[in-house]
PDB file of C-alpha atoms in Angstrom:
ATOM      1  CA  MET A   1     -73.609  16.946  89.040  1.00 50.00           C
ATOM      2  CA  GLY A   2     -72.112  20.326  89.486  1.00 63.00           C
ATOM      3  CA  THR A   3     -70.595  23.413  87.994  1.00 65.00           C
ATOM      4  CA  CYS A   4     -67.594  25.604  88.684  1.00 70.00           C
ATOM      5  CA  LEU A   5     -68.391  29.276  88.729  1.00 63.00           C
ATOM      6  CA  SER A   6     -65.021  30.952  89.028  1.00 51.00           C
ATOM      7  CA  LYS A   7     -61.385  30.506  88.114  1.00 50.00           C
ATOM      8  CA  ARG A   8     -59.062  28.347  90.157  1.00 41.00           C
ATOM      9  CA  GLN A   9     -58.335  29.825  93.546  1.00 40.00           C
ATOM     10  CA  HIS A  10     -55.819  27.202  94.663  1.00 37.00           C
ATOM     11  CA  VAL A  11     -52.552  25.681  93.604  1.00 36.00           C
ATOM     12  CA  GLU A  12     -52.865  22.080  92.425  1.00 41.00           C
ATOM     13  CA  GLU A  13     -51.604  19.623  95.022  1.00 39.00           C
ATOM     14  CA  ASP A  14     -48.661  17.358  94.319  1.00 36.00           C
ATOM     15  CA  GLY A  15     -49.728  13.834  93.496  1.00 37.00           C
ATOM     16  CA  GLU A  16     -52.943  14.876  91.820  1.00 41.00           C
ATOM     17  CA  HIS A  17     -53.555  12.578  88.881  1.00 38.00           C
ATOM     18  CA  PRO A  18     -54.235  14.432  85.636  1.00 43.00           C
ATOM     19  CA  VAL A  19     -57.492  13.668  83.893  1.00 47.00           C
ATOM     20  CA  GLU A  20     -57.323  13.145  80.154  1.00 55.00           C
ATOM     21  CA  PHE A  21     -59.829  15.715  78.962  1.00 60.00           C
ATOM     22  CA  ALA A  22     -59.463  15.068  75.223  1.00 63.00           C
ATOM     23  CA  GLY A  23     -59.446  11.273  75.068  1.00 71.00           C
ATOM     24  CA  GLY A  24     -61.397   9.076  72.667  1.00 82.00           C
ATOM     25  CA  ASN A  25     -62.638  10.974  69.621  1.00 91.00           C
ATOM     26  CA  VAL A  26     -62.602  14.355  71.397  1.00 95.00           C
ATOM     27  CA  SER A  27     -60.649  17.054  69.566  1.00 95.00           C
ATOM     28  CA  LEU A  28     -58.902  19.661  71.686  1.00 95.00           C
ATOM     29  CA  VAL A  29     -59.488  23.182  70.376  1.00 96.00           C
ATOM     30  CA  THR A  30     -56.527  25.401  71.248  1.00 94.00           C
ATOM     31  CA  THR A  31     -57.050  28.278  68.792  1.00 96.00           C
ATOM     32  CA  LYS A  32     -59.903  30.115  67.080  1.00 96.00           C
ATOM     33  CA  ASP A  33     -58.511  28.851  63.745  1.00 96.00           C
ATOM     34  CA  ILE A  34     -58.868  25.231  64.867  1.00 96.00           C
ATOM     35  CA  TRP A  35     -62.438  25.981  65.981  1.00 97.00           C
ATOM     36  CA  ASP A  36     -63.260  27.478  62.577  1.00 96.00           C
ATOM     37  CA  GLN A  37     -61.661  24.506  60.816  1.00 97.00           C
ATOM     38  CA  LYS A  38     -63.673  22.013  62.913  1.00 97.00           C
ATOM     39  CA  MET A  39     -66.918  23.941  62.326  1.00 97.00           C
ATOM     40  CA  SER A  40     -66.287  23.926  58.577  1.00 96.00           C
ATOM     41  CA  GLU A  41     -65.477  20.211  58.629  1.00 96.00           C
ATOM     42  CA  ALA A  42     -68.648  19.438  60.624  1.00 96.00           C
ATOM     43  CA  SER A  43     -70.828  21.470  58.236  1.00 95.00           C
ATOM     44  CA  LYS A  44     -69.392  19.699  55.184  1.00 95.00           C
ATOM     45  CA  GLU A  45     -69.931  16.301  56.790  1.00 94.00           C
ATOM     46  CA  GLY A  46     -73.386  17.181  58.145  1.00 93.00           C
ATOM     47  CA  LYS A  47     -72.262  16.495  61.708  1.00 95.00           C
ATOM     48  CA  ILE A  48     -73.664  17.973  64.875  1.00 96.00           C
ATOM     49  CA  VAL A  49     -70.935  19.353  67.130  1.00 98.00           C
ATOM     50  CA  ILE A  50     -70.903  18.944  70.899  1.00 98.00           C
ATOM     51  CA  ALA A  51     -68.512  21.525  72.316  1.00 98.00           C
ATOM     52  CA  ASN A  52     -67.450  21.112  75.939  1.00 98.00           C
ATOM     53  CA  PHE A  53     -66.264  24.400  77.451  1.00 97.00           C
ATOM     54  CA  SER A  54     -64.294  23.184  80.429  1.00 96.00           C
ATOM     55  CA  ALA A  55     -61.401  23.929  82.799  1.00 95.00           C
ATOM     56  CA  THR A  56     -58.673  21.622  84.074  1.00 92.00           C
ATOM     57  CA  TRP A  57     -59.069  22.914  87.651  1.00 94.00           C
ATOM     58  CA  CYS A  58     -62.838  22.336  87.746  1.00 95.00           C
ATOM     59  CA  GLY A  59     -63.842  19.251  89.759  1.00 95.00           C
ATOM     60  CA  PRO A  60     -67.126  18.576  87.911  1.00 96.00           C
ATOM     61  CA  CYS A  61     -65.285  19.034  84.569  1.00 96.00           C
ATOM     62  CA  ARG A  62     -62.715  16.463  85.652  1.00 95.00           C
ATOM     63  CA  MET A  63     -65.486  14.108  86.738  1.00 95.00           C
ATOM     64  CA  ILE A  64     -67.398  14.211  83.446  1.00 96.00           C
ATOM     65  CA  ALA A  65     -64.379  14.260  81.072  1.00 95.00           C
ATOM     66  CA  PRO A  66     -64.056  10.428  80.847  1.00 95.00           C
ATOM     67  CA  PHE A  67     -67.814  10.141  80.167  1.00 96.00           C
ATOM     68  CA  PHE A  68     -67.586  12.783  77.417  1.00 96.00           C
ATOM     69  CA  SER A  69     -64.748  10.756  75.914  1.00 95.00           C
ATOM     70  CA  GLU A  70     -66.846   7.554  76.086  1.00 96.00           C
ATOM     71  CA  LEU A  71     -69.710   9.311  74.316  1.00 97.00           C
ATOM     72  CA  SER A  72     -67.322  10.436  71.568  1.00 96.00           C
ATOM     73  CA  GLU A  73     -66.393   6.819  70.906  1.00 95.00           C
ATOM     74  CA  LYS A  74     -69.989   5.598  71.082  1.00 95.00           C
ATOM     75  CA  TYR A  75     -71.307   8.254  68.671  1.00 95.00           C
ATOM     76  CA  PRO A  76     -68.784   8.770  65.829  1.00 94.00           C
ATOM     77  CA  SER A  77     -71.492  10.459  63.731  1.00 94.00           C
ATOM     78  CA  LEU A  78     -71.128  13.504  65.997  1.00 97.00           C
ATOM     79  CA  MET A  79     -68.099  15.765  66.435  1.00 97.00           C
ATOM     80  CA  PHE A  80     -66.890  16.207  70.016  1.00 97.00           C
ATOM     81  CA  LEU A  81     -64.765  19.257  70.842  1.00 97.00           C
ATOM     82  CA  LEU A  82     -63.119  20.429  74.037  1.00 97.00           C
ATOM     83  CA  VAL A  83     -62.347  24.089  74.724  1.00 97.00           C
ATOM     84  CA  ASP A  84     -60.300  25.007  77.810  1.00 95.00           C
ATOM     85  CA  VAL A  85     -61.825  28.285  78.967  1.00 96.00           C
ATOM     86  CA  ASP A  86     -58.505  29.356  80.497  1.00 95.00           C
ATOM     87  CA  GLU A  87     -56.589  28.748  77.268  1.00 94.00           C
ATOM     88  CA  LEU A  88     -59.122  30.544  75.038  1.00 95.00           C
ATOM     89  CA  VAL A  89     -60.404  33.228  77.398  1.00 94.00           C
ATOM     90  CA  GLU A  90     -61.678  35.747  74.827  1.00 94.00           C
ATOM     91  CA  PHE A  91     -63.259  33.051  72.679  1.00 95.00           C
ATOM     92  CA  SER A  92     -64.980  31.460  75.688  1.00 94.00           C
ATOM     93  CA  THR A  93     -66.220  34.864  76.810  1.00 93.00           C
ATOM     94  CA  SER A  94     -67.779  35.359  73.369  1.00 95.00           C
ATOM     95  CA  TRP A  95     -69.896  32.239  74.097  1.00 95.00           C
ATOM     96  CA  ASP A  96     -71.058  33.784  77.396  1.00 92.00           C
ATOM     97  CA  ILE A  97     -69.763  30.924  79.539  1.00 94.00           C
ATOM     98  CA  LYS A  98     -71.005  31.505  83.100  1.00 92.00           C
ATOM     99  CA  ALA A  99     -70.020  28.116  84.559  1.00 95.00           C
ATOM    100  CA  THR A 100     -68.041  25.044  83.603  1.00 96.00           C
ATOM    101  CA  PRO A 101     -68.631  22.617  82.163  1.00 97.00           C
ATOM    102  CA  THR A 102     -70.967  24.065  79.541  1.00 98.00           C
ATOM    103  CA  PHE A 103     -71.882  21.897  76.563  1.00 98.00           C
ATOM    104  CA  PHE A 104     -73.106  23.490  73.340  1.00 98.00           C
ATOM    105  CA  PHE A 105     -74.828  21.442  70.643  1.00 98.00           C
ATOM    106  CA  LEU A 106     -74.246  23.066  67.264  1.00 97.00           C
ATOM    107  CA  LYS A 107     -75.535  22.380  63.778  1.00 95.00           C
ATOM    108  CA  ASP A 108     -74.028  24.362  60.901  1.00 92.00           C
ATOM    109  CA  GLY A 109     -72.344  26.547  63.528  1.00 91.00           C
ATOM    110  CA  GLN A 110     -75.635  27.487  65.178  1.00 94.00           C
ATOM    111  CA  GLN A 111     -76.621  26.523  68.718  1.00 96.00           C
ATOM    112  CA  VAL A 112     -79.440  23.965  68.821  1.00 95.00           C
ATOM    113  CA  ASP A 113     -79.113  22.991  72.488  1.00 96.00           C
ATOM    114  CA  LYS A 114     -77.089  23.681  75.623  1.00 97.00           C
ATOM    115  CA  LEU A 115     -76.335  21.999  78.932  1.00 97.00           C
ATOM    116  CA  VAL A 116     -74.659  23.675  81.905  1.00 97.00           C
ATOM    117  CA  GLY A 117     -73.168  21.391  84.529  1.00 96.00           C
ATOM    118  CA  ALA A 118     -71.780  17.880  84.813  1.00 96.00           C
ATOM    119  CA  ASN A 119     -75.106  16.064  84.551  1.00 97.00           C
ATOM    120  CA  LYS A 120     -74.330  12.655  83.006  1.00 97.00           C
ATOM    121  CA  PRO A 121     -77.943  11.491  82.447  1.00 97.00           C
ATOM    122  CA  GLU A 122     -78.923  14.797  80.850  1.00 97.00           C
ATOM    123  CA  LEU A 123     -75.787  14.867  78.678  1.00 98.00           C
ATOM    124  CA  GLN A 124     -76.488  11.288  77.554  1.00 97.00           C
ATOM    125  CA  LYS A 125     -80.095  12.242  76.744  1.00 97.00           C
ATOM    126  CA  LYS A 126     -79.110  15.324  74.739  1.00 97.00           C
ATOM    127  CA  VAL A 127     -76.383  13.453  72.833  1.00 97.00           C
ATOM    128  CA  ALA A 128     -78.846  10.657  71.978  1.00 95.00           C
ATOM    129  CA  ALA A 129     -81.356  13.283  70.792  1.00 94.00           C
ATOM    130  CA  ALA A 130     -78.636  14.869  68.626  1.00 94.00           C
ATOM    131  CA  VAL A 131     -77.863  11.471  67.070  1.00 91.00           C
ATOM    132  CA  ASP A 132     -81.569  10.910  66.396  1.00 89.00           C
ATOM    133  CA  SER A 133     -81.786  14.309  64.665  1.00 85.00           C
ATOM    134  CA  VAL A 134     -79.063  13.372  62.168  1.00 75.00           C
ATOM    135  CA  VAL A 135     -80.342  12.205  58.777  1.00 58.00           C
ATOM    136  CA  PRO A 136     -80.445   8.361  58.944  1.00 57.00           C
ATOM    137  CA  SER A 137     -78.073   7.921  55.993  1.00 48.00           C
ATOM    138  CA  GLN A 138     -75.400   9.861  57.917  1.00 45.00           C
ATOM    139  CA  LYS A 139     -75.514   7.769  61.107  1.00 45.00           C
TER     140      LYS A 139
END
C-alpha cells in the first residue's frame, strides 16, 4: 500500500525497468478529448469506468499497475482508464488529485466511489462491487 504525495524529485536511474502502465484492457488517456470520448462510449454501453490517476515516477503506482491491468482483463464489462497526472496536469487538478494513485469509479460520468492509494485488496473489492452493480444482462 502507499501513495505518492508530490512530483518526482529525482532523476530516474539507468537500468530501471519501465512498468507497462496501460497493459491489458487499460486505455491510456492522453488528452481531454480522449477522456470525453471514453466517457461517452462508457455511457452508451452502460459501463462503469475505473479511472486510475497515476504517475510514472510513483513507486506505489508502478507496483499496482500490473494488478490494474489484470483487473481490466478479468472484468471486460468495466472500462479501465489510465491518466498520467504529469501529462494532463490541468485535467488532473480539476479532479482534485492529492496523491497518486487515485482511482475514481464513475457511472454516466459521475463519481460513485473513490480509492486513494495502492491498496490491492480494497481495489479488488471496489471493482467487484462495481461489477455487481452493473445490470446482469450487461455483464
